[in-house]
Tab-separated table of C-alpha atoms and ligand atoms in Angstrom:
chain	number	residue	atom	x	y	z
A	1403	MET	CA	0.000	0.000	0.000
A	1404	LYS	CA	1.348	3.402	-0.951
A	1405	THR	CA	1.601	6.215	1.572
A	1406	ILE	CA	-1.562	8.262	1.931
A	1407	VAL	CA	-1.112	11.960	2.641
A	1408	ALA	CA	-3.946	13.508	4.630
A	1409	PRO	CA	-3.568	17.250	5.238
A	1410	SER	CA	-5.467	18.500	8.277
A	1411	ILE	CA	-7.774	21.425	7.572
A	1412	LEU	CA	-7.287	22.512	11.184
A	1413	SER	CA	-4.476	24.668	9.817
A	1414	ALA	CA	-6.514	25.947	6.863
A	1415	ASP	CA	-8.053	29.409	6.668
A	1416	PHE	CA	-11.613	28.715	7.921
A	1417	SER	CA	-12.953	31.789	6.101
A	1418	LYS	CA	-12.296	30.106	2.732
A	1419	LEU	CA	-12.491	26.387	3.393
A	1420	GLU	CA	-13.601	25.449	-0.104
A	1421	ALA	CA	-10.538	27.077	-1.681
A	1422	GLU	CA	-8.294	25.576	0.998
A	1423	ILE	CA	-9.584	22.067	0.222
A	1424	LYS	CA	-9.224	22.561	-3.518
A	1425	LYS	CA	-5.678	23.713	-2.866
A	1426	ILE	CA	-4.633	20.424	-1.233
A	1427	GLU	CA	-6.536	18.413	-3.827
A	1428	LYS	CA	-4.661	20.155	-6.621
A	1429	ALA	CA	-1.427	19.592	-4.684
A	1430	GLY	CA	-1.975	15.829	-4.871
A	1431	ALA	CA	-3.255	15.052	-1.368
A	1432	ASP	CA	-5.208	11.804	-0.971
A	1433	TRP	CA	-7.449	12.360	2.050
A	1434	VAL	CA	-8.824	15.364	3.913
A	1435	HIS	CA	-8.202	15.027	7.653
A	1436	ILE	CA	-11.021	16.712	9.565
A	1437	ASP	CA	-10.388	17.539	13.218
A	1438	VAL	CA	-13.568	17.783	15.252
A	1439	MET	CA	-13.066	19.116	18.805
A	1440	ASP	CA	-15.696	19.595	21.493
A	1441	GLY	CA	-13.936	21.682	24.157
A	1442	ASN	CA	-14.345	18.781	26.610
A	1443	PHE	CA	-12.288	15.883	25.399
A	1444	VAL	CA	-9.714	18.428	24.281
A	1445	PRO	CA	-9.283	22.048	25.416
A	1446	ASN	CA	-10.306	23.531	22.072
A	1447	LEU	CA	-13.354	23.829	19.812
A	1448	THR	CA	-13.476	23.531	16.050
A	1449	PHE	CA	-16.623	22.616	14.136
A	1450	GLY	CA	-19.195	19.861	13.805
A	1451	ALA	CA	-21.108	17.899	11.178
A	1452	PRO	CA	-22.883	20.911	9.560
A	1453	VAL	CA	-19.544	22.328	8.415
A	1454	VAL	CA	-18.452	18.912	7.138
A	1455	LYS	CA	-21.679	18.690	5.147
A	1456	LYS	CA	-20.971	22.046	3.496
A	1457	ILE	CA	-17.391	21.203	2.525
A	1458	ARG	CA	-18.500	17.796	1.205
A	1459	LYS	CA	-19.758	19.670	-1.864
A	1460	SER	CA	-16.245	20.983	-2.602
A	1461	THR	CA	-14.461	17.697	-3.275
A	1462	LYS	CA	-14.727	13.962	-3.848
A	1463	MET	CA	-11.639	13.330	-1.701
A	1464	PHE	CA	-11.862	10.783	1.132
A	1465	PHE	CA	-13.117	12.405	4.348
A	1466	ASP	CA	-11.151	11.175	7.366
A	1467	CYS	CA	-13.077	12.486	10.390
A	1468	HIS	CA	-11.068	12.520	13.618
A	1469	LEU	CA	-13.504	13.007	16.488
A	1470	MET	CA	-11.847	14.470	19.557
A	1471	VAL	CA	-15.121	14.513	21.457
A	1472	GLU	CA	-16.656	12.896	24.523
A	1473	HIS	CA	-19.475	10.422	23.806
A	1474	PRO	CA	-18.609	10.089	20.109
A	1475	GLU	CA	-21.443	7.581	19.696
A	1476	SER	CA	-23.910	10.469	19.903
A	1477	TYR	CA	-22.594	12.032	16.662
A	1478	LEU	CA	-21.935	9.080	14.348
A	1479	GLN	CA	-25.156	9.359	12.355
A	1480	ASP	CA	-24.606	13.111	11.908
A	1481	PHE	CA	-21.144	12.575	10.444
A	1482	LYS	CA	-22.398	9.798	8.194
A	1483	ASP	CA	-25.122	12.132	6.897
A	1484	ALA	CA	-22.541	14.885	6.442
A	1485	GLY	CA	-20.481	12.670	4.128
A	1486	ALA	CA	-17.721	11.134	6.255
A	1487	ASP	CA	-15.905	8.145	4.729
A	1488	LEU	CA	-14.107	7.128	7.905
A	1489	ILE	CA	-14.815	8.034	11.507
A	1490	CYS	CA	-12.023	7.763	14.030
A	1491	ILE	CA	-12.866	7.872	17.732
A	1492	HIS	CA	-10.598	7.954	20.761
A	1493	VAL	CA	-10.292	4.900	23.006
A	1494	GLU	CA	-10.277	7.329	25.945
A	1495	ALA	CA	-13.563	8.972	24.910
A	1496	THR	CA	-16.100	6.192	25.326
A	1497	LYS	CA	-16.931	3.431	27.797
A	1498	HIS	CA	-18.239	1.297	24.956
A	1499	LEU	CA	-15.569	1.316	22.289
A	1500	HIS	CA	-16.630	-1.949	20.686
A	1501	ARG	CA	-20.238	-0.829	20.429
A	1502	ALA	CA	-19.204	2.490	18.888
A	1503	VAL	CA	-16.929	0.782	16.333
A	1504	GLN	CA	-19.766	-1.566	15.467
A	1505	ALA	CA	-22.118	1.409	15.050
A	1506	ILE	CA	-19.666	3.076	12.627
A	1507	HIS	CA	-19.558	-0.112	10.540
A	1508	ASP	CA	-23.344	-0.444	10.667
A	1509	LEU	CA	-23.480	2.999	9.037
A	1510	GLY	CA	-21.363	1.626	6.192
A	1511	LEU	CA	-18.250	3.617	7.094
A	1512	GLN	CA	-14.685	2.672	7.929
A	1513	ALA	CA	-13.845	2.775	11.629
A	1514	GLY	CA	-10.667	4.002	13.252
A	1515	VAL	CA	-9.534	4.229	16.855
A	1516	ALA	CA	-7.103	6.847	18.142
A	1517	LEU	CA	-4.664	6.749	21.054
A	1518	ASN	CA	-3.486	9.771	23.009
A	1519	PRO	CA	0.284	9.903	23.604
A	1520	ALA	CA	0.035	8.466	27.144
A	1521	THR	CA	-2.418	5.697	26.284
A	1522	PRO	CA	-0.628	2.345	26.074
A	1523	VAL	CA	-0.795	0.216	22.935
A	1524	GLU	CA	-2.151	-2.637	25.075
A	1525	SER	CA	-5.501	-0.822	25.195
A	1526	LEU	CA	-5.938	-1.849	21.554
A	1527	ALA	CA	-5.678	-5.590	22.189
A	1528	GLU	CA	-9.373	-6.471	22.171
A	1529	ILE	CA	-10.495	-3.990	19.530
A	1530	LEU	CA	-7.791	-4.702	16.937
A	1531	PRO	CA	-9.705	-7.352	14.984
A	1532	TYR	CA	-12.598	-4.947	14.472
A	1533	VAL	CA	-10.965	-1.766	13.210
A	1534	ASP	CA	-9.793	-0.499	9.834
A	1535	LEU	CA	-7.336	2.069	11.158
A	1536	ILE	CA	-5.298	2.898	14.261
A	1537	LEU	CA	-4.458	6.569	14.771
A	1538	VAL	CA	-1.340	7.251	16.803
A	1539	MET	CA	-1.410	10.782	18.197
A	1540	SER	CA	2.126	12.118	18.094
A	1541	VAL	CA	1.124	15.309	19.949
A	1542	ASN	CA	-1.486	15.869	22.637
A	1543	PRO	CA	-4.704	16.445	20.693
A	1544	GLY	CA	-6.257	19.892	20.649
A	1545	PHE	CA	-3.997	22.147	18.639
A	1546	GLY	CA	-2.057	22.294	15.408
A	1547	GLY	CA	1.580	23.327	15.227
A	1548	GLN	CA	2.912	21.381	18.239
A	1549	SER	CA	6.197	19.466	18.342
A	1550	PHE	CA	6.319	15.795	17.434
A	1551	ILE	CA	6.708	13.439	20.431
A	1552	GLU	CA	9.652	11.221	19.507
A	1553	SER	CA	8.491	8.133	21.426
A	1554	SER	CA	5.597	7.881	18.946
A	1555	VAL	CA	7.943	6.068	16.549
A	1556	GLU	CA	8.463	3.186	18.986
A	1557	LYS	CA	4.713	3.109	19.630
A	1558	ILE	CA	4.053	2.639	15.918
A	1559	VAL	CA	6.594	-0.203	15.820
A	1560	LYS	CA	4.776	-1.933	18.713
A	1561	ILE	CA	1.378	-1.545	17.037
A	1562	LYS	CA	2.760	-2.852	13.748
A	1563	LYS	CA	3.891	-5.999	15.594
A	1564	MET	CA	0.484	-6.405	17.252
A	1565	LEU	CA	-1.249	-6.111	13.875
A	1566	LYS	CA	1.021	-8.752	12.404
A	1567	ILE	CA	0.373	-11.185	15.242
A	1568	ALA	CA	-3.382	-10.571	14.988
A	1569	LYS	CA	-3.190	-10.972	11.168
A	1570	SER	CA	-5.036	-7.654	11.018
A	1571	LYS	CA	-5.223	-5.563	7.840
A	1572	ALA	CA	-5.759	-2.356	9.815
A	1573	VAL	CA	-3.554	0.540	8.732
A	1574	ILE	CA	-1.618	2.895	10.991
A	1575	GLU	CA	-2.111	6.655	10.765
A	1576	VAL	CA	0.098	9.178	12.534
A	1577	ASP	CA	-1.077	12.660	13.486
A	1578	GLY	CA	0.728	15.589	15.052
A	1579	GLY	CA	3.896	17.547	14.395
A	1580	ILE	CA	4.731	15.727	11.170
A	1581	ASN	CA	7.153	17.277	8.675
A	1582	ASP	CA	9.451	16.137	5.864
A	1583	LYS	CA	12.157	15.169	8.403
A	1584	ASN	CA	10.350	13.047	11.007
A	1585	VAL	CA	8.068	11.476	8.389
A	1586	VAL	CA	10.942	9.205	7.359
A	1587	ALA	CA	11.053	7.453	10.753
A	1588	VAL	CA	7.281	7.107	11.135
A	1589	LYS	CA	6.952	5.580	7.687
A	1590	LYS	CA	9.814	3.189	8.412
A	1591	ALA	CA	8.062	2.227	11.662
A	1592	GLY	CA	4.901	1.315	9.752
A	1593	ALA	CA	2.647	4.363	9.396
A	1594	LYS	CA	0.825	4.398	6.053
A	1595	ILE	CA	-1.370	7.431	6.519
A	1596	ILE	CA	0.393	10.682	7.226
A	1597	VAL	CA	-1.584	13.580	8.674
A	1598	ALA	CA	0.010	17.022	8.510
A	1599	GLY	CA	-1.603	20.347	9.244
A	1600	SER	CA	0.776	23.248	9.784
A	1601	TYR	CA	3.512	21.674	7.644
A	1602	VAL	CA	1.267	21.471	4.557
A	1603	TYR	CA	-0.794	24.624	5.040
A	1604	GLY	CA	2.228	26.639	6.138
A	1605	ALA	CA	4.274	25.690	3.089
A	1606	LYS	CA	4.951	28.111	0.244
A	1607	ASP	CA	4.669	25.290	-2.273
A	1608	THR	CA	1.786	23.027	-1.214
A	1609	ALA	CA	2.401	20.394	-3.895
A	1610	GLN	CA	6.043	20.114	-2.916
A	1611	ALA	CA	5.066	19.765	0.774
A	1612	VAL	CA	2.567	16.990	0.018
A	1613	GLN	CA	5.097	15.220	-2.189
A	1614	SER	CA	7.790	15.434	0.509
A	1615	LEU	CA	5.634	13.319	2.856
A	1616	ARG	CA	5.218	10.382	0.443
B	2244	DX5	C1	-4.334	17.779	16.743
B	2244	DX5	C2	-5.004	17.313	15.477
B	2244	DX5	C3	-4.069	17.210	14.335
B	2244	DX5	C4	-3.441	18.521	13.969
B	2244	DX5	C5	-2.166	18.292	13.258
B	2244	DX5	O1	-5.239	17.741	17.760
B	2244	DX5	O2	-5.602	16.058	15.654
B	2244	DX5	O3	-4.714	16.624	13.203
B	2244	DX5	O4	-4.258	19.291	13.127
B	2244	DX5	O5	-1.559	19.515	13.041
B	2244	DX5	P1	0.012	19.637	12.964
B	2244	DX5	O6	0.420	18.798	11.772
B	2244	DX5	O7	0.235	21.075	12.757
B	2244	DX5	O8	0.565	19.095	14.230
B	2245	ZN	ZN1	-6.310	14.907	13.802
């Protein structure tokens, strides 16, 4: 599987989201990474399903919705209706992770689970056979432009091993502080989906930035 580059629109100019999405599409990005924050699970607010529904009209690109919200199960139908292709929820955000993953699949969408930096990989053990994607947070979720936490590389290596043992086809996504330098180590460790917000949207040449993450 080739590397998938998923720019995060958290670093886009929210006053012209359509143009900002077209910009990454033209630059060769594969997925749009959509950071939904509720001000509870993380100390920041972004937007919800109504905004996703509006931007759905701007592109056919794959919508990778990263829900940094408490009780994600309450919003799954809304994101499905808004046009999500994949919904990723945090293992720390629900008491009923298996039920929520099942509910995402019942909606006909791909399901991902995300781990905060301090959450051990062992918390994935029972859910691994049921998910399409594991998201390793390489910063504390809530804000763009933070520094990459180096120990995330070893975490990806551990998850890669777990997936192999479980004969799982789930893919590993990494999110937070990624640039053209540290991307080399995370890809070597086993990450196939590369999220980057400030690196892509802050670049002078967007196409070159996207290409440098492949
Ligand atoms: C952080 C978000 C990330 C963030 C990445 O809470 O989940 O997707 O936008 O931004 P950078 O690449 O700037 O760290
Ligand atoms: Zn994210």
